[in-house]
Every structure is written in C-alpha cells, then in structure tokens.
CSV table of C-alpha atoms in Angstrom, one decimal:
chain,number,residue,atom,x,y,z
A,16,UNK,CA,38.0,39.5,69.2
A,17,UNK,CA,39.0,41.3,72.4
A,18,UNK,CA,42.6,40.1,71.7
A,19,UNK,CA,42.8,40.9,68.0
A,20,UNK,CA,41.5,44.6,68.2
A,21,UNK,CA,44.3,45.7,70.6
A,22,UNK,CA,46.9,43.9,68.4
A,23,UNK,CA,45.5,45.6,65.3
A,24,UNK,CA,45.8,49.0,67.1
A,25,UNK,CA,49.4,48.2,68.1
A,26,UNK,CA,50.4,47.1,64.6
A,27,UNK,CA,48.7,50.2,63.1
A,28,UNK,CA,50.6,52.6,65.4
A,29,UNK,CA,53.9,51.0,64.5
A,30,UNK,CA,53.2,51.0,60.8
A,31,UNK,CA,52.0,54.6,60.9
A,32,UNK,CA,55.1,55.7,62.8
A,33,UNK,CA,57.3,54.0,60.2
A,34,UNK,CA,55.5,55.7,57.4
A,35,UNK,CA,56.1,59.1,59.0
A,36,UNK,CA,59.7,58.2,59.7
A,37,UNK,CA,60.3,57.3,56.1
A,38,UNK,CA,58.0,59.6,54.1
A,39,UNK,CA,57.1,62.5,56.4
A,40,UNK,CA,54.0,64.6,55.9
A,41,UNK,CA,52.1,64.1,52.6
A,42,UNK,CA,53.2,66.9,50.2
A,43,UNK,CA,49.7,67.4,48.8
A,44,UNK,CA,46.2,66.8,50.0
A,45,UNK,CA,47.1,66.6,53.6
A,46,UNK,CA,44.0,65.7,55.7
A,47,UNK,CA,45.0,68.0,58.5
A,48,UNK,CA,45.1,70.9,56.1
A,49,UNK,CA,41.7,69.9,54.9
A,50,UNK,CA,40.4,69.8,58.5
A,51,UNK,CA,41.9,73.3,59.0
A,52,UNK,CA,39.9,74.7,56.1
A,53,UNK,CA,36.7,73.0,57.3
A,54,UNK,CA,37.3,74.4,60.8
A,55,UNK,CA,37.9,77.8,59.4
A,56,UNK,CA,34.6,77.7,57.6
A,57,UNK,CA,32.8,76.6,60.8
A,58,UNK,CA,34.5,79.4,62.7
A,59,UNK,CA,33.2,82.0,60.3
A,60,UNK,CA,29.6,80.8,60.8
A,61,UNK,CA,29.8,80.4,64.6
A,62,UNK,CA,32.2,83.2,65.7
A,63,UNK,CA,31.2,85.6,68.4
A,64,UNK,CA,33.6,87.2,70.9
A,65,UNK,CA,32.5,85.0,73.8
A,66,UNK,CA,33.3,81.6,75.3
A,67,UNK,CA,29.9,80.1,74.7
A,68,UNK,CA,30.4,80.4,70.9
A,69,UNK,CA,34.0,79.1,71.3
A,70,UNK,CA,32.7,76.1,73.3
A,71,UNK,CA,30.2,75.2,70.6
A,72,UNK,CA,32.8,75.6,67.9
A,73,UNK,CA,35.3,73.4,69.8
A,74,UNK,CA,32.8,70.7,70.5
A,75,UNK,CA,31.6,70.5,66.9
A,76,UNK,CA,35.1,70.7,65.3
A,77,UNK,CA,36.6,68.1,67.7
A,78,UNK,CA,33.5,65.9,68.0
A,79,UNK,CA,33.2,65.4,64.2
A,80,UNK,CA,36.6,63.6,63.9
A,81,UNK,CA,36.1,61.7,67.1
A,82,UNK,CA,32.7,60.4,65.8
A,83,UNK,CA,34.3,59.5,62.5
A,84,UNK,CA,37.0,57.5,64.3
A,85,UNK,CA,34.4,55.8,66.5
A,86,UNK,CA,32.3,54.7,63.5
A,87,UNK,CA,35.4,53.4,61.7
A,88,UNK,CA,36.6,51.5,64.8
A,89,UNK,CA,33.1,50.0,65.3
A,90,UNK,CA,32.9,49.0,61.6
A,91,UNK,CA,36.3,47.2,61.8
A,92,UNK,CA,35.9,45.5,65.2
A,93,UNK,CA,35.7,42.1,63.4
A,94,UNK,CA,38.2,43.0,60.7
A,95,UNK,CA,41.6,43.3,62.4
A,96,UNK,CA,43.6,43.8,59.1
A,97,UNK,CA,41.3,46.7,58.0
A,98,UNK,CA,41.5,48.1,61.5
A,99,UNK,CA,45.4,48.0,61.4
A,100,UNK,CA,45.4,49.7,58.0
A,101,UNK,CA,43.1,52.5,59.2
A,102,UNK,CA,45.1,53.1,62.4
A,103,UNK,CA,48.3,53.2,60.4
A,104,UNK,CA,46.8,55.7,58.0
A,105,UNK,CA,45.5,57.8,60.8
A,106,UNK,CA,48.8,57.7,62.7
A,107,UNK,CA,50.8,58.7,59.6
A,108,UNK,CA,48.3,61.6,59.1
A,109,UNK,CA,48.6,63.0,62.6
A,110,UNK,CA,52.3,62.6,63.2
A,111,UNK,CA,54.9,65.2,62.3
A,112,UNK,CA,58.1,63.9,63.6
A,113,UNK,CA,60.1,63.7,60.4
A,114,UNK,CA,59.1,67.1,59.2
A,115,UNK,CA,60.0,68.6,62.6
A,116,UNK,CA,63.5,67.1,62.6
A,117,UNK,CA,63.9,68.1,58.9
A,118,UNK,CA,63.1,71.8,59.7
A,119,UNK,CA,65.5,71.8,62.6
A,120,UNK,CA,68.3,70.3,60.4
A,121,UNK,CA,67.7,72.8,57.6
A,122,UNK,CA,67.7,75.7,60.1
A,123,UNK,CA,71.0,74.6,61.6
A,124,UNK,CA,72.6,74.3,58.1
A,125,UNK,CA,71.3,77.7,57.1
A,126,UNK,CA,72.6,79.3,60.3
A,127,UNK,CA,76.0,77.7,59.8
A,128,UNK,CA,76.1,79.1,56.3
A,129,UNK,CA,75.5,82.6,57.8
A,130,UNK,CA,72.3,83.1,55.7
A,131,UNK,CA,70.2,85.0,58.2
A,132,UNK,CA,67.5,86.1,55.7
A,133,UNK,CA,66.9,82.5,54.7
A,134,UNK,CA,66.9,81.4,58.3
A,135,UNK,CA,64.3,84.1,59.2
A,136,UNK,CA,62.1,83.0,56.3
A,137,UNK,CA,62.4,79.4,57.5
A,138,UNK,CA,61.3,80.1,61.1
A,139,UNK,CA,57.7,80.4,60.0
A,140,UNK,CA,57.7,76.6,59.4
A,141,UNK,CA,58.3,76.1,63.1
A,142,UNK,CA,56.6,78.8,65.1
A,143,UNK,CA,54.7,82.1,64.9
A,144,UNK,CA,57.4,84.5,66.1
A,145,UNK,CA,58.4,87.6,64.2
A,146,UNK,CA,61.8,86.8,62.8
A,147,UNK,CA,62.6,90.1,61.2
A,148,UNK,CA,65.1,91.3,63.9
A,149,UNK,CA,66.3,87.9,65.2
A,150,UNK,CA,70.0,87.0,65.0
A,151,UNK,CA,71.6,83.5,65.0
A,152,UNK,CA,71.2,82.9,68.7
A,153,UNK,CA,67.5,83.9,68.9
A,154,UNK,CA,66.7,81.9,65.8
A,155,UNK,CA,68.5,78.9,67.2
A,156,UNK,CA,66.6,79.3,70.5
A,157,UNK,CA,63.3,79.6,68.8
A,158,UNK,CA,64.1,76.4,66.9
A,159,UNK,CA,65.2,74.4,70.0
A,160,UNK,CA,62.1,75.5,71.9
A,161,UNK,CA,59.8,74.6,69.0
A,162,UNK,CA,61.4,71.2,68.6
A,163,UNK,CA,61.1,70.5,72.3
A,164,UNK,CA,57.4,71.5,72.5
A,165,UNK,CA,56.4,69.9,69.2
A,166,UNK,CA,58.0,66.6,70.0
A,167,UNK,CA,55.2,66.3,72.5
A,168,UNK,CA,52.4,67.9,70.3
A,169,UNK,CA,53.3,66.2,67.0
A,170,UNK,CA,54.8,62.9,68.1
A,171,UNK,CA,54.3,61.8,71.7
A,172,UNK,CA,50.7,63.0,72.4
A,173,UNK,CA,49.1,61.6,69.2
A,174,UNK,CA,50.8,58.2,69.9
A,175,UNK,CA,49.7,58.2,73.5
A,176,UNK,CA,46.1,59.0,72.6
A,177,UNK,CA,46.1,56.5,69.8
A,178,UNK,CA,47.3,53.9,72.2
A,179,UNK,CA,44.6,54.7,74.8
A,180,UNK,CA,41.7,55.4,72.5
A,181,UNK,CA,42.5,54.1,69.0
A,182,UNK,CA,41.3,55.9,66.0
A,183,UNK,CA,39.0,58.3,67.9
A,184,UNK,CA,41.9,59.3,70.1
A,185,UNK,CA,44.3,59.9,67.2
A,186,UNK,CA,41.8,62.0,65.2
A,187,UNK,CA,40.3,63.8,68.2
A,188,UNK,CA,43.7,64.8,69.6
A,189,UNK,CA,44.9,66.2,66.2
A,190,UNK,CA,41.7,68.1,65.8
A,191,UNK,CA,42.0,69.7,69.2
A,192,UNK,CA,45.7,70.5,68.7
A,193,UNK,CA,45.0,72.1,65.3
A,194,UNK,CA,42.2,74.2,66.8
A,195,UNK,CA,44.6,75.5,69.4
A,196,UNK,CA,47.0,76.5,66.8
A,197,UNK,CA,44.2,78.3,64.9
A,198,UNK,CA,42.3,80.1,67.7
A,199,UNK,CA,44.0,79.3,71.0
A,200,UNK,CA,46.5,82.1,70.9
A,201,UNK,CA,46.1,85.4,72.7
A,202,UNK,CA,44.8,88.1,70.5
A,203,UNK,CA,41.9,90.5,70.4
A,204,UNK,CA,39.8,88.3,68.2
A,205,UNK,CA,40.4,85.0,70.1
A,206,UNK,CA,40.8,86.2,73.7
A,207,UNK,CA,37.5,84.6,74.7
A,208,UNK,CA,36.4,82.6,71.6
A,209,UNK,CA,39.6,80.6,71.6
A,210,UNK,CA,39.8,79.8,75.3
A,211,UNK,CA,37.8,76.5,75.2
A,212,UNK,CA,40.1,75.2,72.4
A,213,UNK,CA,43.2,76.2,74.3
A,214,UNK,CA,42.0,74.7,77.6
A,215,UNK,CA,41.1,71.4,75.8
A,216,UNK,CA,44.5,71.2,74.2
A,217,UNK,CA,46.1,71.9,77.6
A,218,UNK,CA,44.2,69.1,79.2
A,219,UNK,CA,44.9,66.6,76.4
A,220,UNK,CA,48.7,67.4,76.7
A,221,UNK,CA,49.1,67.2,80.5
A,222,UNK,CA,50.3,63.6,80.5
A,223,UNK,CA,52.1,63.6,77.1
A,224,UNK,CA,54.2,66.7,77.9
A,225,UNK,CA,55.4,65.2,81.1
A,226,UNK,CA,56.1,61.9,79.4
A,227,UNK,CA,58.1,63.9,76.8
A,228,UNK,CA,60.1,65.6,79.4
A,229,UNK,CA,61.0,62.2,81.1
A,230,UNK,CA,61.8,60.6,77.8
A,231,UNK,CA,64.0,63.5,76.8
A,232,UNK,CA,66.0,63.0,80.1
A,233,UNK,CA,66.2,59.3,79.4
A,234,UNK,CA,67.6,59.6,75.9
A,235,UNK,CA,69.9,62.7,76.5
A,236,UNK,CA,73.1,60.6,76.0
A,237,UNK,CA,72.2,60.0,72.3
A,238,UNK,CA,73.1,63.7,71.8
A,239,UNK,CA,76.0,63.7,74.3
A,240,UNK,CA,73.8,65.1,77.0
A,241,UNK,CA,73.9,64.4,80.7
A,242,UNK,CA,70.8,62.7,82.2
A,243,UNK,CA,71.6,64.0,85.7
A,244,UNK,CA,71.9,67.6,84.5
A,245,UNK,CA,68.7,67.2,82.4
A,246,UNK,CA,66.8,65.8,85.4
A,247,UNK,CA,68.0,68.6,87.7
A,248,UNK,CA,67.0,71.4,85.3
A,249,UNK,CA,63.6,69.7,84.5
A,250,UNK,CA,62.8,69.4,88.2
A,251,UNK,CA,63.9,73.0,88.9
A,252,UNK,CA,62.5,74.9,85.9
A,253,UNK,CA,59.6,73.0,84.4
A,254,UNK,CA,56.9,74.9,86.2
A,255,UNK,CA,58.4,78.4,85.5
A,256,UNK,CA,57.0,78.5,82.0
A,257,UNK,CA,53.5,80.2,81.6
A,258,UNK,CA,52.3,77.1,79.7
A,259,UNK,CA,51.3,74.1,81.9
A,260,UNK,CA,52.9,71.8,79.3
A,261,UNK,CA,55.6,73.5,77.2
A,262,UNK,CA,57.9,74.1,80.2
A,263,UNK,CA,58.0,70.3,80.8
A,264,UNK,CA,59.5,69.7,77.4
A,265,UNK,CA,61.6,72.8,77.1
A,266,UNK,CA,63.2,72.5,80.5
A,267,UNK,CA,64.2,68.9,79.8
A,268,UNK,CA,65.6,69.8,76.4
A,269,UNK,CA,67.6,72.7,77.9
A,270,UNK,CA,69.1,70.4,80.5
A,271,UNK,CA,69.9,67.7,77.9
A,272,UNK,CA,71.6,70.2,75.6
A,273,UNK,CA,73.3,72.2,78.4
A,274,UNK,CA,71.8,75.5,77.1
A,275,UNK,CA,69.7,78.3,78.4
A,276,UNK,CA,66.2,78.8,76.9
A,277,UNK,CA,63.6,81.5,77.5
A,278,UNK,CA,63.6,85.2,77.4
A,279,UNK,CA,61.7,87.8,75.2
A,280,UNK,CA,59.6,86.4,72.4
A,281,UNK,CA,58.3,88.8,69.8
A,282,UNK,CA,55.2,87.9,67.9
A,283,UNK,CA,53.4,89.9,65.2
A,284,UNK,CA,51.8,92.7,67.2
A,285,UNK,CA,52.8,91.6,70.8
A,286,UNK,CA,55.7,90.4,72.9
A,287,UNK,CA,56.2,88.1,75.9
A,288,UNK,CA,59.0,87.8,78.4
A,289,UNK,CA,59.4,84.2,79.7
A,290,UNK,CA,61.6,82.9,82.5
A,291,UNK,CA,64.9,81.4,81.7
A,292,UNK,CA,65.1,77.6,81.6
A,293,UNK,CA,68.4,75.8,82.1
A,294,UNK,CA,72.0,76.9,82.5
A,295,UNK,CA,74.8,77.5,80.1
A,296,UNK,CA,75.2,79.4,76.9
A,297,UNK,CA,72.4,80.5,74.5
A,298,UNK,CA,71.7,78.0,71.7
A,299,UNK,CA,73.7,78.1,68.5
A,300,UNK,CA,73.5,76.4,65.2
A,301,UNK,CA,75.5,73.4,66.4
A,302,UNK,CA,72.8,72.6,69.0
A,303,UNK,CA,70.0,72.1,66.4
A,304,UNK,CA,71.3,68.8,65.1
A,305,UNK,CA,71.5,67.5,68.7
A,306,UNK,CA,67.9,68.7,69.4
A,307,UNK,CA,66.7,66.9,66.3
A,308,UNK,CA,68.5,63.7,67.4
A,309,UNK,CA,66.9,63.8,70.8
A,310,UNK,CA,63.5,64.4,69.3
A,311,UNK,CA,63.9,61.3,67.1
A,312,UNK,CA,65.0,59.2,70.0
A,313,UNK,CA,62.0,60.4,72.1
A,314,UNK,CA,59.7,59.4,69.2
A,315,UNK,CA,61.2,55.9,69.0
A,316,UNK,CA,60.7,55.4,72.8
A,317,UNK,CA,57.2,56.8,72.6
A,318,UNK,CA,56.1,54.5,69.8
A,319,UNK,CA,57.4,51.5,71.7
A,320,UNK,CA,55.4,52.4,74.7
A,321,UNK,CA,52.3,53.2,72.6
A,322,UNK,CA,52.5,49.9,70.8
A,323,UNK,CA,52.9,48.0,74.0
A,324,UNK,CA,50.0,49.6,75.8
A,325,UNK,CA,47.1,48.1,73.9
A,326,UNK,CA,48.3,44.5,74.4
A,327,UNK,CA,49.5,44.9,78.0
A,328,UNK,CA,48.1,47.5,80.3
A,329,UNK,CA,45.3,48.4,77.9
A,330,UNK,CA,43.9,44.9,78.2
A,331,UNK,CA,44.0,45.1,82.0
A,332,UNK,CA,42.3,48.4,82.0
A,333,UNK,CA,39.7,47.1,79.5
A,334,UNK,CA,39.0,44.0,81.6
A,335,UNK,CA,38.6,46.1,84.8
A,336,UNK,CA,36.3,48.5,83.1
A,337,UNK,CA,34.1,45.7,81.7
A,338,UNK,CA,33.8,44.1,85.1
A,339,UNK,CA,33.0,47.5,86.7
A,340,UNK,CA,30.3,48.1,84.1
A,341,UNK,CA,28.8,44.6,84.6
A,342,UNK,CA,28.9,45.1,88.3
A,343,UNK,CA,27.1,48.5,88.1
A,344,UNK,CA,24.5,47.1,85.7
A,345,UNK,CA,24.0,44.2,88.1
A,346,UNK,CA,23.6,46.4,91.1
A,347,UNK,CA,21.1,48.6,89.4
A,348,UNK,CA,19.1,45.5,88.4
A,349,UNK,CA,19.2,44.2,92.0
A,350,UNK,CA,17.9,47.5,93.4
A,351,UNK,CA,15.2,47.8,90.7
A,352,UNK,CA,14.1,44.2,91.0
A,353,UNK,CA,14.1,44.4,94.8
A,354,UNK,CA,11.6,47.2,94.7
A,355,UNK,CA,8.9,44.7,95.7
A,356,UNK,CA,8.2,43.8,99.3
A,357,UNK,CA,9.7,41.0,101.4
A,358,UNK,CA,11.5,37.9,100.2
A,359,UNK,CA,9.7,37.8,96.8
A,360,UNK,CA,11.1,41.2,95.9
A,361,UNK,CA,14.6,40.1,97.1
A,362,UNK,CA,14.4,36.9,95.1
A,363,UNK,CA,13.4,38.8,91.9
A,364,UNK,CA,16.4,41.1,92.5
A,365,UNK,CA,18.9,38.2,92.9
A,366,UNK,CA,17.5,36.7,89.7
A,367,UNK,CA,17.9,40.0,87.8
A,368,UNK,CA,21.5,40.3,89.1
A,369,UNK,CA,22.4,36.9,87.9
A,370,UNK,CA,21.0,37.5,84.4
A,371,UNK,CA,22.5,41.0,83.9
A,372,UNK,CA,25.9,40.1,85.5
A,373,UNK,CA,26.4,36.9,83.6
C-alpha cells in the first residue's frame, strides 16, 4: 500500500492538471467561490481589529479544508483509484493556469485593438489595482506582473503542496491563499486582523515562488527570451520587491521578457511605489502573449516535478520519517522500561525497544 498511495497521488496531480489545461475553471458552482462565501460568514462572526481574532479565523478557515483532505486521504488509503480521482478533482479545483493565460491573451488582444475602456474593465479579473487612469503600458505592466505572481500562486504552489502533502496540502494551500486575497491586504479594517492570513500565505509560498522564478528562467527561450539575462535580473532584483515572494517571480519574468516592471501602483484608496525590476522598455500588448506562453511552460515543468516527487523523493522522505519515528518510539520505550534498577530494568528496556521498534 505504501507504493500505491504515492502513485495514486501522482496520477491524480497529472489528471487534475490536464483537466485545468483543457477545461479551465468551472463556470458555475466553483468550490473555491463556495469556500470564500463560507470564510466571509466566519469572518463576520469572529472579526475584531486585532491579531488574536485573525489567528483564530485563519486557523479555523484553513484547518477545516486540511481536516477534510486528511479524512478523505485516510478513507482512500486502501483504494488507490478513488484516491487518484479525489486528487484529480482537488487539483482541478485549486489550479487556475488556463484562466490566467486566457486573461492575459484577452488583455493583449484588447490593447492591440486600442480599446482602453474594455481593457480597464478586464484588469479586475487579474488584480485589484484601480484601472481608471491607466494607459496601455501600465495595463500591460499590471498584466505581466499578475501573470508572473499568479503562476506561482495558482499553478506552481498548489502542485508543490499537492505533491508533498496530497489532498490536505492541495486544499489547505488554496484555503490559505484565498484568505490572503480576502483579508491579507493593507487596509484599515484588515491591518491587524488580516496579518496572520498574510503571514501564513507568505510562508507557504516561500519555496514555490523561488521555484517559479527558476523555472521561468529555464523556460525563457519558449518565448524568445534569454536565460542568461533572466538569471542576471532575477539574482539582482528579486529581493527589491516589498513582498518576500512576488519579487522572485516578477524579476525572473522581467528578465525573460526583456522589460522593466515596477513603479507606482494605484489601488482603490491607496497607492504604492515599488522598485523597478529588470531593464529595457515598459511592457506593451505584444509582451502579454509571451508572458502567457512562459506561464504555460512553467506549469508543465511544475506538474512534471510534482508528479515525480511522490514516487521518488517522497518515498525516500517517507521512509526516513518512518524510521525516525520508530527510533524515537523505541528510545522512549527503552528509557521508560529502564526506569527499574540494575540489570533487570535494563533487560526490560531492551525488550520494550525490540517490541516497539520491530
């Protein structure tokens, strides 16, 4: 059974990715939207302008999906086909790669047609910036930055957590990322209440964002990018961004496309000035198709790594963890059983170790 469960997880990740690649997000009854409504109701009951309330809210809202995933994983540990189906459904639910690429393509086409009002309306599908005064270059920049960051958030990170932790990882990551989008931004209401959700999302994305940056560099040639230039920009600029994770993705994308990202971002009611990332011209409509192509290639590379992990490195990690657990239990049994005096106590301890460590 230890061999069939990792294989079921790997097959499920591949199938779920294929479903997202072909079908995209469900048009109706999206489970993530349902989770958002439930989290909103929980927020209204728990909200207070302090971090303690925010911590309780985050623990309950994320803990529920994790528990659900753990129960489903336990119930299917002897049913690999059912496990694979559940992992596939969960993966399809939490991924957003096709939708992300579609939005970038539509924005590029709209900008090429010169329809700025339609492009401004479209920007809300990608990010929360105020588009009312943005021209082509700023709309294109916002799209490239959103594609870069969300390639990690909506593709690489869920696949990585699904590979490492199966169903609980898939559902828990998407819950945490959704909470960050809901309450993790800087505003008067969420300045303290939303901090725990934002910190959790930052922690969960530390590895995926860096992997996204490296994969973006690796696949840069699919969009006529230069790997060496992408690597140079990533190493130089990735830590200039105020986010510990977004800069990893955006700097690599800027280098791959040969453009300059960053600058002043205007949100509804506030503005931020961010350091420049990359060299070259500001993004234009023609860069959006290339950004979408890079995002798709990164997703393909990520699902390959994710599917390989459960049946390769994941098995090794699991075996080491089991041996460490058995050893710890054995040592505790030895110490407890040797609590008697003299050789009799030692003999009892050795006997306990043999039984518990078998």
